Coordinates of C-alpha atoms and ligand atoms in Angstrom, one line a residue:
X1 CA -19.0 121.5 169.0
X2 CA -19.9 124.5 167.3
X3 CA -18.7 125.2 164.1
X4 CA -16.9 128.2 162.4
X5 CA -20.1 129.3 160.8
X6 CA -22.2 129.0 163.9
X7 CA -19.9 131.4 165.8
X8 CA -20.1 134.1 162.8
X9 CA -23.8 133.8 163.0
X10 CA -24.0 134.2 166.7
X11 CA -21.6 137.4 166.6
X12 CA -24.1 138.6 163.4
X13 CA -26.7 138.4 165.4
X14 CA -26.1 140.5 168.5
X15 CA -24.9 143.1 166.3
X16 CA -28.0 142.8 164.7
X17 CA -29.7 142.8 167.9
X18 CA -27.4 145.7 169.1
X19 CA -28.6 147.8 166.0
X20 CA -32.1 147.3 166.7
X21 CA -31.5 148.3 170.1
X22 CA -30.1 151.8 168.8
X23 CA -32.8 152.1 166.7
X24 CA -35.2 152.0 169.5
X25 CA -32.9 154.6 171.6
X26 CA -33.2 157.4 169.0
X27 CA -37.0 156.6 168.9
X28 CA -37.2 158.0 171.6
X29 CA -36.2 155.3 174.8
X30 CA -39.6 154.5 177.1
X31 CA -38.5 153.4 180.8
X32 CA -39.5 149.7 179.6
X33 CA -36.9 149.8 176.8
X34 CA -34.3 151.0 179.0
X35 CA -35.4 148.0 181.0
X36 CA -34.7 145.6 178.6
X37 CA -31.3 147.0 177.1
X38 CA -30.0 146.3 180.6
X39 CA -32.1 143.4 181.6
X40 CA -31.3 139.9 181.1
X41 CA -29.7 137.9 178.2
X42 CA -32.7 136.1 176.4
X43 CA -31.5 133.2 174.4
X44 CA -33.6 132.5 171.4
X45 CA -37.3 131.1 171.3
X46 CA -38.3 128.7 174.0
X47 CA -40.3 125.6 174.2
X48 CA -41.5 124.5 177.8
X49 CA -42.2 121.1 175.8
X50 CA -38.5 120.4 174.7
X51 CA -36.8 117.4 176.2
X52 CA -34.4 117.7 178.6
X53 CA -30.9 117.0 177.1
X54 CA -29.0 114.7 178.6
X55 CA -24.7 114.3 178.5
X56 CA -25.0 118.1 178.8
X57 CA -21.3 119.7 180.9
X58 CA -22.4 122.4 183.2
X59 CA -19.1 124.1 185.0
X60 CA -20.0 125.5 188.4
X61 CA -17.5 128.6 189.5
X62 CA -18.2 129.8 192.8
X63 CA -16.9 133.3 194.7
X64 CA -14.3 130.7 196.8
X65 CA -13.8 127.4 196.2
X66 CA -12.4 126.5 199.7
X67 CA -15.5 128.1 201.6
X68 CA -17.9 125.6 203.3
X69 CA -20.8 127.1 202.1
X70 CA -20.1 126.9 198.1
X71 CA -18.9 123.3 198.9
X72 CA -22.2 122.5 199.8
X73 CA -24.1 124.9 197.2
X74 CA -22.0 123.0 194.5
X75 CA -22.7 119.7 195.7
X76 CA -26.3 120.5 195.7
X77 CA -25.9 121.0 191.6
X78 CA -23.2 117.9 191.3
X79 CA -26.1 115.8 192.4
X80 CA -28.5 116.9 190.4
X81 CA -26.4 116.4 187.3
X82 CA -25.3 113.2 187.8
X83 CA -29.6 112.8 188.4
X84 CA -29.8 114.1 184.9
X85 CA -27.5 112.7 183.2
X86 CA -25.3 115.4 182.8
X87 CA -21.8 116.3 183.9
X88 CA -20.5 118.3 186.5
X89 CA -17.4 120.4 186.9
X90 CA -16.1 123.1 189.4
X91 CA -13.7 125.6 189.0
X92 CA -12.9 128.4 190.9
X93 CA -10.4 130.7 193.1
X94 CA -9.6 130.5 196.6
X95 CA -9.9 133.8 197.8
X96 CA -13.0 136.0 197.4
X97 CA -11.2 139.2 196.6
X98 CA -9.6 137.2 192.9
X99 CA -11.8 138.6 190.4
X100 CA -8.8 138.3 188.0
X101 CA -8.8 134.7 188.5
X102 CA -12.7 134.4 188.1
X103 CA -12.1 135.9 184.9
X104 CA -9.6 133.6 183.8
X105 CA -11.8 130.4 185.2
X106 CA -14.5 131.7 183.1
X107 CA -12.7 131.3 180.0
X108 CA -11.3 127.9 180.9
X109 CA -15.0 127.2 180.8
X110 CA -15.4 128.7 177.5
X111 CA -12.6 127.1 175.8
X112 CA -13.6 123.8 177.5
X113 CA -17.1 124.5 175.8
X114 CA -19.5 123.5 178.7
X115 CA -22.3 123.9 177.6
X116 CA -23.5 125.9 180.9
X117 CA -21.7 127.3 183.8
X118 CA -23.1 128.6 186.8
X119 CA -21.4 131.5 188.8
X120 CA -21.4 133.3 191.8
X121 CA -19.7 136.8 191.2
X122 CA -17.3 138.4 193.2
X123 CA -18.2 141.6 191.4
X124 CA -20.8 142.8 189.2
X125 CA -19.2 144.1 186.2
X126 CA -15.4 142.6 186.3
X127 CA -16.6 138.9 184.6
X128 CA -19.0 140.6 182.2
X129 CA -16.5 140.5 179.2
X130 CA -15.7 137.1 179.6
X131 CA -19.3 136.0 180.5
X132 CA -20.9 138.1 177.1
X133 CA -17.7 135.9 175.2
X134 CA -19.5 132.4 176.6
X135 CA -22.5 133.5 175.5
X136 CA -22.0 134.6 172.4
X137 CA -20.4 131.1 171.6
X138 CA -23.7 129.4 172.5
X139 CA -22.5 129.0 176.4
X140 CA -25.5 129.5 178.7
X141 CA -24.7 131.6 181.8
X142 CA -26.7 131.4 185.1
X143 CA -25.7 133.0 188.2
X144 CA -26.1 131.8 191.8
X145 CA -25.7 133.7 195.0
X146 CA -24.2 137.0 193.4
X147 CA -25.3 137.9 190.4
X148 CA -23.2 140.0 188.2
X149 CA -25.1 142.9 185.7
X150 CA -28.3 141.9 184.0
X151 CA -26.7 142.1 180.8
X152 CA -24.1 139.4 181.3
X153 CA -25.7 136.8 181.6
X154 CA -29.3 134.6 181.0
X155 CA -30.5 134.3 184.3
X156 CA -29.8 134.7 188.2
X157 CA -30.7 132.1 190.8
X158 CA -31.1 133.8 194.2
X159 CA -31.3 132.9 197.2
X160 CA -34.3 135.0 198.3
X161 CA -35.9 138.2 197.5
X162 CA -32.7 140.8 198.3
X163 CA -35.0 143.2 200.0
X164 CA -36.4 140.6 202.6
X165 CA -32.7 139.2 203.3
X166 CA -31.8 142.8 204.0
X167 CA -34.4 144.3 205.8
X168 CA -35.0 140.7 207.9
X169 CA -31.2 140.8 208.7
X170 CA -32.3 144.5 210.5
X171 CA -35.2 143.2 211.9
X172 CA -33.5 140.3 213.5
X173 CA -30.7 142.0 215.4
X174 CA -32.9 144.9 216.0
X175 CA -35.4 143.0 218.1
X176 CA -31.9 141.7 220.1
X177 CA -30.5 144.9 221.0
X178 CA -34.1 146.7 222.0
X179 CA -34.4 148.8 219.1
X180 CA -31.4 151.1 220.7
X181 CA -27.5 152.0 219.9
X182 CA -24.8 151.7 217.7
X183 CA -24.4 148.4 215.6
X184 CA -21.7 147.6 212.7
X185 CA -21.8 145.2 209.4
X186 CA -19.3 143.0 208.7
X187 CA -19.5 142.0 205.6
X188 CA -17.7 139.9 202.5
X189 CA -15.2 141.7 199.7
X190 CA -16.0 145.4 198.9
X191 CA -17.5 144.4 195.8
X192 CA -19.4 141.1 196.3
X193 CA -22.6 141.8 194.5
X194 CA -25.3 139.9 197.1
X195 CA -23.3 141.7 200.0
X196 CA -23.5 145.5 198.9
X197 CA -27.6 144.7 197.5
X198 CA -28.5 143.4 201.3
X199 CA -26.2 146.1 202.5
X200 CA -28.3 148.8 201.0
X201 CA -31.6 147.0 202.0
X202 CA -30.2 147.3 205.4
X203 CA -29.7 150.9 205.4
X204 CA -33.6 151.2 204.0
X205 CA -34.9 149.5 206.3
X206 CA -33.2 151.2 208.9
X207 CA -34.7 154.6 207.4
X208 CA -38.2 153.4 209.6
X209 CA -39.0 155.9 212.6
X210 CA -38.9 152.4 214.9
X211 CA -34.7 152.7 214.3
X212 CA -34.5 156.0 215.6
X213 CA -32.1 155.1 218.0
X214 CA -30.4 152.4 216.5
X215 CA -27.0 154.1 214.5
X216 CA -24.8 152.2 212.0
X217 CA -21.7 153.3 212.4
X218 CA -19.4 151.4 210.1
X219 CA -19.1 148.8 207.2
X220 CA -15.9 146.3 207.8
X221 CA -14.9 144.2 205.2
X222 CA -13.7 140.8 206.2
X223 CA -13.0 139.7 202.0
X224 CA -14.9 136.3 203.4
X225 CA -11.3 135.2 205.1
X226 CA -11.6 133.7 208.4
X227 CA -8.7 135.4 210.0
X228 CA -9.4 139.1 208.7
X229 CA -13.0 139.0 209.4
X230 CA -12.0 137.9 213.3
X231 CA -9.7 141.2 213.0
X232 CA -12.3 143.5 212.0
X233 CA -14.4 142.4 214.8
X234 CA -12.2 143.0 217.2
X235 CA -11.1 146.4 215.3
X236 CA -15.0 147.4 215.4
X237 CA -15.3 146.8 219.3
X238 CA -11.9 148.4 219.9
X239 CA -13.2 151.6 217.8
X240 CA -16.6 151.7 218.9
X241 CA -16.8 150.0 222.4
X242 CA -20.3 151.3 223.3
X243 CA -20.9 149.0 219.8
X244 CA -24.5 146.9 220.6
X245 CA -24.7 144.5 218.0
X246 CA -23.4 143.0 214.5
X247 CA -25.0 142.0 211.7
X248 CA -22.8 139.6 209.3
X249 CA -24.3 138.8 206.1
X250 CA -21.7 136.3 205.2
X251 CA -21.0 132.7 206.7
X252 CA -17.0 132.6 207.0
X253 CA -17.9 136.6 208.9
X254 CA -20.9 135.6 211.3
X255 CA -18.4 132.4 211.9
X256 CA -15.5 134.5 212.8
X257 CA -17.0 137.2 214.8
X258 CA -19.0 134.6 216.7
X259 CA -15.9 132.9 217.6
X260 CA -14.1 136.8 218.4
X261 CA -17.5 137.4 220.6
X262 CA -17.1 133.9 222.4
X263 CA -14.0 134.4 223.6
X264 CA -14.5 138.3 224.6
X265 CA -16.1 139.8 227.6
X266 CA -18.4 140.9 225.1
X267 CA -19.8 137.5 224.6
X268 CA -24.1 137.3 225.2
X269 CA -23.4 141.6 225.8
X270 CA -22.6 142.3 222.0
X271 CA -25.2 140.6 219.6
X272 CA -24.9 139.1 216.4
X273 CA -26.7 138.3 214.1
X274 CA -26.6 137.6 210.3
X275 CA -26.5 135.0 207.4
X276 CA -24.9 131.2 208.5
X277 CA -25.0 127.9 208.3
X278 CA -26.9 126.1 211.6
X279 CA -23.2 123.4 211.5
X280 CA -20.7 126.6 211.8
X281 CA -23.2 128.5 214.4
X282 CA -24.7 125.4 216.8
X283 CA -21.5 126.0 219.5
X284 CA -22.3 129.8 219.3
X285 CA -25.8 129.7 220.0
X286 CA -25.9 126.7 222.7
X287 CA -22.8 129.3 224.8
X288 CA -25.1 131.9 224.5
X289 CA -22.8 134.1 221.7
X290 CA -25.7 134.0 219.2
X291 CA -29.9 134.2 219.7
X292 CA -31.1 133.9 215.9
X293 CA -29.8 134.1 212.7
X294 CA -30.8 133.0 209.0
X295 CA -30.1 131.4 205.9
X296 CA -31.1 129.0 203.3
X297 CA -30.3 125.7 202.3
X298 CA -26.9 125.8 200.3
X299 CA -27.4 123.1 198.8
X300 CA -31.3 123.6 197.4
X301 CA -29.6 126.7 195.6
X302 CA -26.8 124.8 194.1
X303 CA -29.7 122.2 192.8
X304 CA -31.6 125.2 191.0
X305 CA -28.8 126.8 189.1
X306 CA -28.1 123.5 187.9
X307 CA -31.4 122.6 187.0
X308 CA -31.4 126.2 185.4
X309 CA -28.9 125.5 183.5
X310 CA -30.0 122.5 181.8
X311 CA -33.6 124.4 181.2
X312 CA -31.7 127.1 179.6
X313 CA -29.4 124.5 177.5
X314 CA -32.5 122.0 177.0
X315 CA -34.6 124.9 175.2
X316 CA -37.0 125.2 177.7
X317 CA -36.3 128.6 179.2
X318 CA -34.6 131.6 177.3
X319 CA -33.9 133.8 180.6
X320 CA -37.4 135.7 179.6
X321 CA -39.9 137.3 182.3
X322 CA -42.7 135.0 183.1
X323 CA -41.3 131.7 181.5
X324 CA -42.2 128.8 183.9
X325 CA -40.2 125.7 184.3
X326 CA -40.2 122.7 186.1
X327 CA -37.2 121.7 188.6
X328 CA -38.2 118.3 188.9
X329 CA -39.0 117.1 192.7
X330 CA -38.5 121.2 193.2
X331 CA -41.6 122.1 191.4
X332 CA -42.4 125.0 188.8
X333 CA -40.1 128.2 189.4
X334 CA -41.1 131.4 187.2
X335 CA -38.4 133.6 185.8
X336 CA -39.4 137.1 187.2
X337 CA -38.2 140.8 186.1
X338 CA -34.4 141.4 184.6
X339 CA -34.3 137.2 185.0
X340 CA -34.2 136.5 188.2
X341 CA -35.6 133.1 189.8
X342 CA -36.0 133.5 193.6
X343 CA -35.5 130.0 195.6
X344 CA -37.7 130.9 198.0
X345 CA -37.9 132.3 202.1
X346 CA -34.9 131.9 204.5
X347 CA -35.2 129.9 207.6
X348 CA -34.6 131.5 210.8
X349 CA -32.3 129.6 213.1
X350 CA -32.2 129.7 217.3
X351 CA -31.9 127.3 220.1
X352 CA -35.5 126.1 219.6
X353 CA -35.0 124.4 215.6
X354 CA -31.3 124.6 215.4
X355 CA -30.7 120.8 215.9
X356 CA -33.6 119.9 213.2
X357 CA -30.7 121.5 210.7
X358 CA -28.0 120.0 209.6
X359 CA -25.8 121.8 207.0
Ligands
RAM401 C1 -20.6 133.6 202.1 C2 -20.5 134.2 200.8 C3 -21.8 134.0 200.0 C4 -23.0 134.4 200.8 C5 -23.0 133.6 202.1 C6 -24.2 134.0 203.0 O1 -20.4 132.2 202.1 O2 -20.2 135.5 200.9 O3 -21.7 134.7 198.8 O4 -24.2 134.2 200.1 O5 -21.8 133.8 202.8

């Protein structure tokens, strides 16, 4: 439990910290400083040789608690824990458009004192507040999935490097549709952090002469809801019915518009592609709906931020570039620039390897 005294320290020293910080700025800011005002929360010294604590309480709080995908992230972690010796706890909303009620679960975590909570964001900014409060009552924050600003928290577990999910996302429905006409994206809430970075790798990539005649034409937002993200893909074809393709960077869309295409006299005409999980896509791509999607394993990512956690809470890790730590049967991960820890590459999923997957 941390004590009275403990808390006034912690507050006296970010204000400290935020003083020195201020100090640097009328120095004169380099682009490095300005780097690490908004980079990552690093949390004290750290000593790669520390034990790992057990009896520690990490809270998981997903984007949606009743999605598939976080069930399976989160019960990558609750294993882990119970590995450790620690103790697991989720909390979260039910719709992925609640950043109110992220913000409220975030401070049940705080008041509960965990002594960790991992988060996926629904928005980048909206759970800062909260998140700096955890923090600065000795809380360690590490987010999964969607990260929210550098600033608010220690570090981010994610899923893959954002540029290759985006730009592979272009690639892969690209190939499908011949390099030639208009495509969509149907993606998560308006907001969702990991959504809007892949989004904006997407239109990079699509910058390369070899999309010339490829167009993207619109954006839907499906708010990761079964039944609105089968609206907007029937709303996209209706408004654009020379459409060629969709790409879906979320598993409740690329689930939904699959099951829209299926059903259509679009189905096999119309590609999609996208992020999913092989379990929610096998039907689509054995009828002939879907040729190749991606993802990685939920679960794997659910077992990092959890072993993150208990690095960060153990004294191992501080959330600094180029700390190194070991994630047990894992192996060593480093923390790279603004804190981020990448789990690795996505697989790619077809009719050839789909049945070697099941998740
Ligand atoms: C949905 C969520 C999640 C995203 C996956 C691919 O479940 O939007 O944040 O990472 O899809």
């Amino acid at each position: 439990m941390l004590t009275t005294r403990t808390r006034r320290l912690t507050v006296a020293v970010s204000v400290t910290a935020a003083l020195a910080l201020g100090a640097t700025a009328c120095g004169g800011t380099t682009k490095s400083d300005a780097q690490k005002e908004g980079g990552a929360v690093s949390a004290g010294k750290a000593d790669p040789s520390a034990a790992t604590k057990k009896g520690l309480t990490v809270g998981f709080l997903p984007k949606q608690v009743n999605n598939p995908y976080f069930t399976s992230a989160d019960n990558g972690g609750k294993k882990v824990l119970a590995e450790l010796g620690e103790t697991y706890k989720e909390v979260g909303p039910s719709s992925g458009t609640d950043t109110s009620g992220q913000v409220s679960y975030v401070n049940t975590l705080t008041q509960q004192q965990v002594n960790a909570m991992a988060v996926s964001a629904q928005d980048p900014g909206a759970l800062c507040t909260a998140l700096k409060q955890a923090m600065q009552n000795g809380i360690k924050v590490v987010t999964y999935d969607s990260d929210t600003k550098a600033d608010c928290r220690n570090a981010f577990v994610s899923q893959a490097s954002a540029e290759d999910l985006g730009r592979t996302q272009v690639q892969l429905l690209a190939q499908q549709i011949g390099y030639k006409g208009e495509i969509a994206i149907l993606s998560a809430a308006q907001t969702a952090t990991n959504q809007n970075t892949w989004i904006d790798y997407m239109k990079e990539e699509l910058k390369d002469p070899k999309y010339k005649d490829v167009k993207l034409v619109k954006v839907a937002y499906g708010n990761d809801d079964a039944q609105q993200s089968f609206q907007q893909t029937q709303g996209l074809l209706q408004e654009y019915p020379g459409l060629k393709g969709i790409i879906s960077p979320t598993t409740v869309g690329i689930k939904a518009a699959a099951q829209y295409l299926s059903g259509s006299k679009y189905k096999g005409k119309v590609k999609l592609s996208g992020l999913g999980t092989p379990n929610d896509m096998r039907k689509y791509v054995k009828n002939g709906t879907v040729e190749a999607f991606e993802l990685w394993d939920p679960a794997k990512l659910g077992e990092l931020a959890a072993r993150t956690a208990v690095a960060l809470s153990s004294g191992q890790i501080s959330g600094k570039e180029g700390e190194t730590f070991k994630a047990g049967a894992m192996g060593s991960y480093t923390i790279g620039k603004d804190g981020v820890i990448n789990l690795g590459k996505p697989t790619v999923f077809n009719a050839k390897n789909i049945d070697q997957f099941n998740f």
